[in-house]
Tab-separated table of C-alpha atoms and ligand atoms in Angstrom:
chain	number	residue	atom	x	y	z
A	1347	MET	CA	82.232	-17.884	-38.724
A	1348	GLU	CA	78.636	-18.439	-37.524
A	1349	LEU	CA	77.790	-17.393	-33.978
A	1350	ASP	CA	76.573	-20.305	-31.858
A	1351	ARG	CA	74.187	-18.295	-29.664
A	1352	ARG	CA	73.761	-21.032	-27.080
A	1353	ALA	CA	77.524	-21.438	-26.645
A	1354	PHE	CA	77.888	-17.666	-26.362
A	1355	PHE	CA	75.189	-17.411	-23.660
A	1356	LEU	CA	76.815	-20.274	-21.781
A	1357	SER	CA	80.229	-18.580	-22.011
A	1358	VAL	CA	78.911	-15.431	-20.316
A	1359	GLY	CA	77.040	-17.349	-17.628
A	1360	GLY	CA	73.587	-17.336	-19.229
A	1361	ALA	CA	71.104	-14.827	-20.638
A	1362	ALA	CA	70.493	-13.273	-17.191
A	1363	ALA	CA	74.206	-12.540	-16.739
A	1364	LEU	CA	74.322	-11.072	-20.234
A	1365	SER	CA	71.413	-8.753	-19.444
A	1366	LEU	CA	73.426	-7.268	-16.550
A	1367	MET	CA	76.261	-6.200	-18.853
A	1368	ASP	CA	76.383	-2.782	-20.493
A	1369	SER	CA	76.636	-2.713	-24.281
A	1370	GLU	CA	80.414	-2.227	-24.276
A	1371	ALA	CA	80.913	-5.253	-22.025
A	1372	LYS	CA	78.571	-7.293	-24.244
A	1373	ALA	CA	80.567	-6.323	-27.332
A	1374	ASP	CA	83.815	-7.242	-25.558
A	1375	ALA	CA	82.358	-10.577	-24.436
A	1376	LEU	CA	81.188	-11.352	-27.967
A	1377	GLU	CA	84.546	-10.406	-29.463
A	1378	HIS	CA	86.374	-12.630	-26.989
A	1379	HIS	CA	83.965	-15.505	-27.514
A	1380	MET	CA	84.360	-15.285	-31.300
A	1381	MET	CA	88.142	-15.198	-30.960
A	1382	MET	CA	88.181	-18.316	-28.784
A	1383	GLN	CA	85.767	-20.113	-31.120
A	1384	PHE	CA	87.910	-19.091	-34.068
A	1385	GLN	CA	91.057	-20.425	-32.457
A	1386	ALA	CA	89.362	-23.667	-31.487
A	1387	ALA	CA	87.681	-24.182	-34.860
A	1388	ALA	CA	90.917	-23.364	-36.638
A	1389	ALA	CA	92.235	-26.537	-35.066
A	1390	ILE	CA	89.884	-28.743	-37.053
A	1391	PRO	CA	87.351	-27.542	-39.624
A	1392	GLY	CA	83.648	-28.262	-39.331
A	1393	THR	CA	83.706	-29.166	-35.651
A	1394	GLY	CA	83.422	-25.706	-34.126
A	1395	GLY	CA	86.075	-27.086	-31.830
A	1396	THR	CA	83.502	-28.699	-29.568
A	1397	GLN	CA	82.907	-32.268	-30.816
A	1398	LYS	CA	86.319	-33.846	-30.504
A	1399	PHE	CA	89.881	-32.846	-29.892
A	1400	PRO	CA	92.067	-32.798	-32.997
A	1401	THR	CA	95.456	-34.426	-33.219
A	1402	VAL	CA	98.665	-32.504	-33.826
A	1403	ALA	CA	98.736	-33.928	-37.381
A	1404	GLU	CA	95.208	-32.674	-38.067
A	1405	ILE	CA	96.111	-29.189	-36.876
A	1406	ASP	CA	99.279	-29.253	-38.944
A	1407	ALA	CA	97.297	-30.187	-42.060
A	1408	GLN	CA	95.281	-26.976	-41.699
A	1409	ILE	CA	98.181	-24.545	-41.968
A	1410	GLU	CA	97.874	-24.048	-45.714
A	1411	THR	CA	94.095	-23.628	-45.609
A	1412	ARG	CA	94.282	-20.239	-43.842
A	1413	PRO	CA	95.327	-16.792	-45.085
A	1414	ALA	CA	97.029	-15.889	-41.805
A	1415	ARG	CA	99.232	-17.819	-39.421
A	1416	ARG	CA	97.836	-18.672	-36.007
A	1417	GLY	CA	100.439	-16.570	-34.218
A	1418	VAL	CA	99.338	-13.284	-35.786
A	1419	GLY	CA	98.366	-10.544	-33.304
A	1420	ASN	CA	94.690	-9.640	-32.924
A	1421	LEU	CA	95.246	-6.068	-34.118
A	1422	PHE	CA	96.405	-7.360	-37.515
A	1423	THR	CA	93.529	-9.616	-38.428
A	1424	SER	CA	89.780	-9.997	-38.047
A	1425	VAL	CA	87.628	-12.999	-37.193
A	1426	ARG	CA	84.604	-11.427	-38.922
A	1427	GLY	CA	85.046	-9.687	-42.281
A	1428	ASN	CA	87.557	-6.928	-42.833
A	1429	VAL	CA	89.549	-5.162	-40.133
A	1430	LYS	CA	88.069	-1.882	-38.846
A	1431	LYS	CA	89.624	1.591	-38.667
A	1432	LEU	CA	91.074	2.130	-35.210
A	1433	PRO	CA	90.437	5.236	-33.100
A	1434	PRO	CA	93.480	7.550	-32.892
A	1435	MET	CA	95.680	7.325	-29.804
A	1436	PRO	CA	96.288	10.360	-27.575
A	1437	GLU	CA	99.648	12.141	-27.873
A	1438	LYS	CA	101.003	10.612	-24.657
A	1439	PRO	CA	99.274	7.262	-24.349
A	1440	THR	CA	98.909	5.592	-20.982
A	1441	LEU	CA	98.305	1.941	-20.165
A	1442	ILE	CA	94.627	2.830	-19.642
A	1443	ASP	CA	94.492	4.318	-23.175
A	1444	PHE	CA	95.849	1.063	-24.603
A	1445	PHE	CA	93.227	-0.925	-22.684
A	1446	ASN	CA	90.475	1.362	-23.959
A	1447	LEU	CA	91.616	1.843	-27.559
A	1448	ARG	CA	93.820	-1.111	-28.575
A	1449	PHE	CA	93.323	-4.122	-26.277
A	1450	ALA	CA	89.760	-4.808	-27.456
A	1451	THR	CA	90.117	-8.566	-27.896
A	1452	THR	CA	92.129	-9.441	-24.791
A	1453	ARG	CA	90.676	-6.800	-22.441
A	1454	ASN	CA	87.722	-8.751	-21.107
A	1455	HIS	CA	89.660	-11.941	-20.546
A	1456	CYS	CA	92.390	-10.063	-18.681
A	1457	LEU	CA	89.899	-8.065	-16.582
A	1458	GLN	CA	88.147	-11.306	-15.714
A	1459	SER	CA	91.403	-12.918	-14.610
A	1460	ALA	CA	92.490	-9.878	-12.570
A	1461	ASN	CA	89.049	-9.678	-10.999
A	1462	ARG	CA	89.270	-13.274	-9.862
A	1463	ALA	CA	92.772	-12.672	-8.498
A	1464	MET	CA	91.484	-9.652	-6.584
A	1465	LYS	CA	88.481	-11.527	-5.164
A	1466	THR	CA	90.656	-14.391	-3.975
A	1467	GLY	CA	93.060	-12.076	-2.140
A	1468	MET	CA	96.117	-12.251	-4.371
A	1469	THR	CA	98.970	-9.753	-3.994
A	1470	GLU	CA	98.903	-6.565	-6.059
A	1471	GLU	CA	101.745	-7.942	-8.190
A	1472	VAL	CA	99.773	-11.081	-9.074
A	1473	ILE	CA	96.642	-9.016	-9.773
A	1474	LEU	CA	98.632	-6.723	-12.087
A	1475	ALA	CA	100.274	-9.716	-13.815
A	1476	CYS	CA	96.798	-11.204	-14.405
A	1477	LEU	CA	95.580	-7.873	-15.775
A	1478	LEU	CA	98.458	-7.675	-18.255
A	1479	HIS	CA	99.199	-11.344	-18.945
A	1480	ASP	CA	97.695	-11.773	-22.448
A	1481	THR	CA	97.450	-8.183	-23.683
A	1482	VAL	CA	100.542	-8.570	-25.907
A	1483	GLN	CA	98.463	-10.996	-28.008
A	1484	GLU	CA	97.072	-7.887	-29.682
A	1485	VAL	CA	100.530	-7.633	-31.307
A	1486	MET	CA	101.882	-11.206	-31.278
A	1487	LYS	CA	100.508	-14.504	-30.038
A	1488	THR	CA	103.426	-16.857	-30.619
A	1489	ASP	CA	105.520	-17.084	-27.441
A	1490	HIS	CA	103.264	-14.436	-25.904
A	1491	GLY	CA	104.651	-14.970	-22.399
A	1492	TRP	CA	108.105	-13.823	-23.482
A	1493	TRP	CA	106.805	-11.057	-25.752
A	1494	GLY	CA	104.490	-9.818	-23.011
A	1495	ALA	CA	107.196	-9.798	-20.342
A	1496	ALA	CA	109.494	-7.862	-22.686
A	1497	MET	CA	106.822	-5.274	-23.439
A	1498	TYR	CA	106.116	-4.659	-19.744
A	1499	GLU	CA	109.572	-5.164	-18.254
A	1500	PRO	CA	110.642	-1.477	-18.072
A	1501	TYR	CA	107.402	-0.498	-16.330
A	1502	VAL	CA	106.698	-3.208	-13.739
A	1503	SER	CA	108.567	-5.049	-10.974
A	1504	GLU	CA	110.718	-8.064	-11.782
A	1505	LYS	CA	108.165	-10.320	-10.105
A	1506	VAL	CA	105.373	-9.081	-12.365
A	1507	SER	CA	107.367	-9.597	-15.576
A	1508	PHE	CA	108.480	-13.028	-14.263
A	1509	ALA	CA	104.821	-13.972	-13.791
A	1510	ILE	CA	103.867	-12.756	-17.275
A	1511	ARG	CA	106.837	-14.464	-18.990
A	1512	TYR	CA	106.388	-17.878	-17.399
A	1513	HIS	CA	102.600	-18.230	-17.234
A	1514	GLN	CA	102.860	-19.336	-20.885
A	1515	ALA	CA	104.981	-22.396	-20.058
A	1516	LEU	CA	103.107	-23.282	-16.848
A	1517	ARG	CA	99.803	-23.405	-18.773
A	1518	PHE	CA	100.970	-26.764	-20.186
A	1519	TYR	CA	101.558	-28.313	-16.758
A	1520	PRO	CA	98.798	-29.060	-14.229
A	1521	ASP	CA	99.322	-28.296	-10.548
A	1522	HIS	CA	96.453	-29.997	-8.706
A	1523	ALA	CA	97.510	-28.594	-5.322
A	1524	ALA	CA	97.347	-25.043	-6.674
A	1525	GLY	CA	94.039	-25.738	-8.431
A	1526	TYR	CA	95.249	-25.670	-12.019
A	1527	GLU	CA	94.278	-28.398	-14.515
A	1528	TYR	CA	95.314	-28.794	-18.158
A	1529	PRO	CA	92.696	-26.867	-20.180
A	1530	ASP	CA	90.457	-28.448	-22.845
A	1531	LEU	CA	91.079	-25.293	-24.844
A	1532	TYR	CA	94.713	-26.348	-25.244
A	1533	LYS	CA	93.670	-29.800	-26.476
A	1534	ARG	CA	91.703	-27.999	-29.203
A	1535	MET	CA	94.350	-25.405	-29.982
A	1536	PHE	CA	97.478	-27.582	-29.882
A	1537	GLY	CA	96.092	-31.110	-30.412
A	1538	GLU	CA	95.247	-33.787	-27.857
A	1539	ASP	CA	98.618	-35.514	-28.344
A	1540	TYR	CA	100.678	-32.314	-28.225
A	1541	VAL	CA	103.990	-32.384	-26.403
A	1542	PRO	CA	105.453	-28.931	-25.643
A	1543	PRO	CA	108.843	-28.215	-27.264
A	1544	LYS	CA	112.049	-28.633	-25.305
A	1545	TYR	CA	112.437	-24.963	-24.390
A	1546	ILE	CA	108.984	-25.045	-22.728
A	1547	GLN	CA	109.863	-28.278	-20.879
A	1548	ASP	CA	113.171	-26.795	-19.720
A	1549	THR	CA	111.487	-23.550	-18.704
A	1550	TYR	CA	108.942	-25.490	-16.648
A	1551	GLU	CA	111.708	-27.421	-14.867
A	1552	MET	CA	113.503	-24.159	-14.085
A	1553	VAL	CA	110.413	-22.256	-12.901
A	1554	LYS	CA	109.200	-25.220	-10.812
A	1555	LYS	CA	112.273	-24.866	-8.599
A	1556	HIS	CA	112.308	-21.062	-8.574
A	1557	ARG	CA	111.410	-19.130	-5.418
A	1558	TRP	CA	108.868	-17.147	-7.469
A	1559	TYR	CA	107.129	-20.240	-8.897
A	1560	MET	CA	103.788	-19.240	-7.404
A	1561	GLU	CA	103.702	-15.892	-9.231
A	1562	PRO	CA	103.233	-17.312	-12.761
A	1563	ARG	CA	101.355	-20.304	-11.320
A	1564	LEU	CA	98.753	-17.975	-9.806
A	1565	VAL	CA	98.354	-16.297	-13.192
A	1566	THR	CA	97.458	-19.705	-14.658
A	1567	VAL	CA	95.063	-20.432	-11.781
A	1568	ASN	CA	93.214	-17.170	-12.514
A	1569	ASP	CA	93.476	-17.559	-16.308
A	1570	LEU	CA	89.766	-18.042	-16.957
A	1571	TYR	CA	88.152	-18.607	-20.312
A	1572	ALA	CA	84.606	-18.488	-19.028
A	1573	PHE	CA	82.592	-15.682	-17.572
A	1574	GLU	CA	81.156	-15.870	-14.101
A	1575	PRO	CA	77.433	-15.135	-13.928
A	1576	GLY	CA	76.696	-11.516	-13.110
A	1577	VAL	CA	80.375	-10.578	-12.928
A	1578	ASN	CA	81.277	-7.656	-15.130
A	1579	PRO	CA	84.704	-6.340	-14.083
A	1580	GLN	CA	85.657	-2.794	-15.013
A	1581	LEU	CA	89.097	-1.343	-15.608
A	1582	GLU	CA	88.400	1.286	-12.897
A	1583	GLN	CA	88.640	-1.479	-10.274
A	1584	PHE	CA	92.351	-1.673	-11.026
A	1585	THR	CA	93.243	2.021	-11.402
A	1586	ASP	CA	94.868	2.216	-7.956
A	1587	ILE	CA	96.870	-0.994	-8.462
A	1588	ILE	CA	98.068	0.291	-11.840
A	1589	GLY	CA	98.958	3.636	-10.229
A	1590	ARG	CA	101.033	1.986	-7.516
A	1591	ASN	CA	102.686	-0.725	-9.616
A	1592	PHE	CA	102.978	0.497	-13.209
A	1593	LYS	CA	105.632	3.127	-13.970
A	1594	GLN	CA	103.812	5.146	-16.610
A	1595	PRO	CA	106.420	7.099	-18.648
A	1596	LYS	CA	105.572	10.813	-18.717
A	1597	GLU	CA	106.239	11.017	-22.492
A	1598	GLY	CA	103.645	8.298	-23.112
A	1599	LEU	CA	104.096	4.605	-23.931
A	1600	GLY	CA	105.930	4.392	-27.245
A	1601	ASN	CA	107.536	7.840	-26.872
A	1602	ASP	CA	109.972	7.167	-24.027
A	1603	ASN	CA	112.895	5.690	-25.986
A	1604	SER	CA	112.790	2.555	-23.846
A	1605	PRO	CA	114.118	-0.656	-25.463
A	1606	VAL	CA	110.500	-1.721	-26.039
A	1607	ALA	CA	108.972	1.602	-27.136
A	1608	HIS	CA	108.615	0.168	-30.666
A	1609	MET	CA	106.291	-2.555	-29.360
A	1610	TRP	CA	103.923	0.092	-28.011
A	1611	ARG	CA	104.171	2.121	-31.228
A	1612	THR	CA	103.320	-1.042	-33.180
A	1613	ALA	CA	100.181	-1.458	-31.073
A	1614	SER	CA	99.370	2.242	-31.550
A	1615	HIS	CA	99.787	2.162	-35.355
A	1616	PRO	CA	99.249	-1.390	-36.660
A	1617	ASP	CA	98.234	0.041	-40.064
A	1618	SER	CA	101.716	1.403	-40.680
A	1619	PRO	CA	103.047	-0.546	-43.709
A	1620	LEU	CA	106.692	-0.484	-42.586
B	906	LIG	FE1	98.442	-16.556	-21.808
B	907	LIG	FE1	95.001	-15.908	-20.409
């Protein structure tokens, strides 16, 4: 896929904002931008995803034109050429190690969301949920709210996993009072006439009446797909919140025999053939 330089500059808040980023942040921003362009363009060929919103039928007609399904995790595919060799993981990997070595595609987006949540005075649980909310997409994109909540459930509070699980469904439903509108990105990715399946509708109805509704809702409010000018959040900003709210297993993620250890091992070793 060709890089639209103008669209990329706009996505990071302009050339001046880009010049303030270090090279790692620039690479992350580019990776994220390419991934979003890829997902949007995959909806309808030749448009770059920017000229018009496709219909559900048009998106459906594209399924057999691609070598991979749209739900495949980022670690298992590449938007530019072949996949790259991954750096080895430490013996006892921590959440920070996964952010640094495996969450390359989702990292920036999640840092951006957590940064916004922090700046707007959200609770530590909402900030942590924002930081983690899409990271499971490195392994699996389809139903990522549920996959993500499962992956984090043994290590975070119930409120945090609730927020991660249900942000996926709430993304389809605007809440003007909370400041969340239906995203154009979803019109490109799902089709302008898309109607969420029944389990998403039912989930929304359930969560809407739940006493923790605002937890996943605030994840959607902070779920940004654009970069703010001059804002370049770093993982170090969240070290204390992770320390207080994430139960890091002493054996390392993937080695603790938890019911989801295999998910972490899959992220550690995505080249394993079986
Ligand atoms: Fe998400
Ligand atoms: Fe997100």
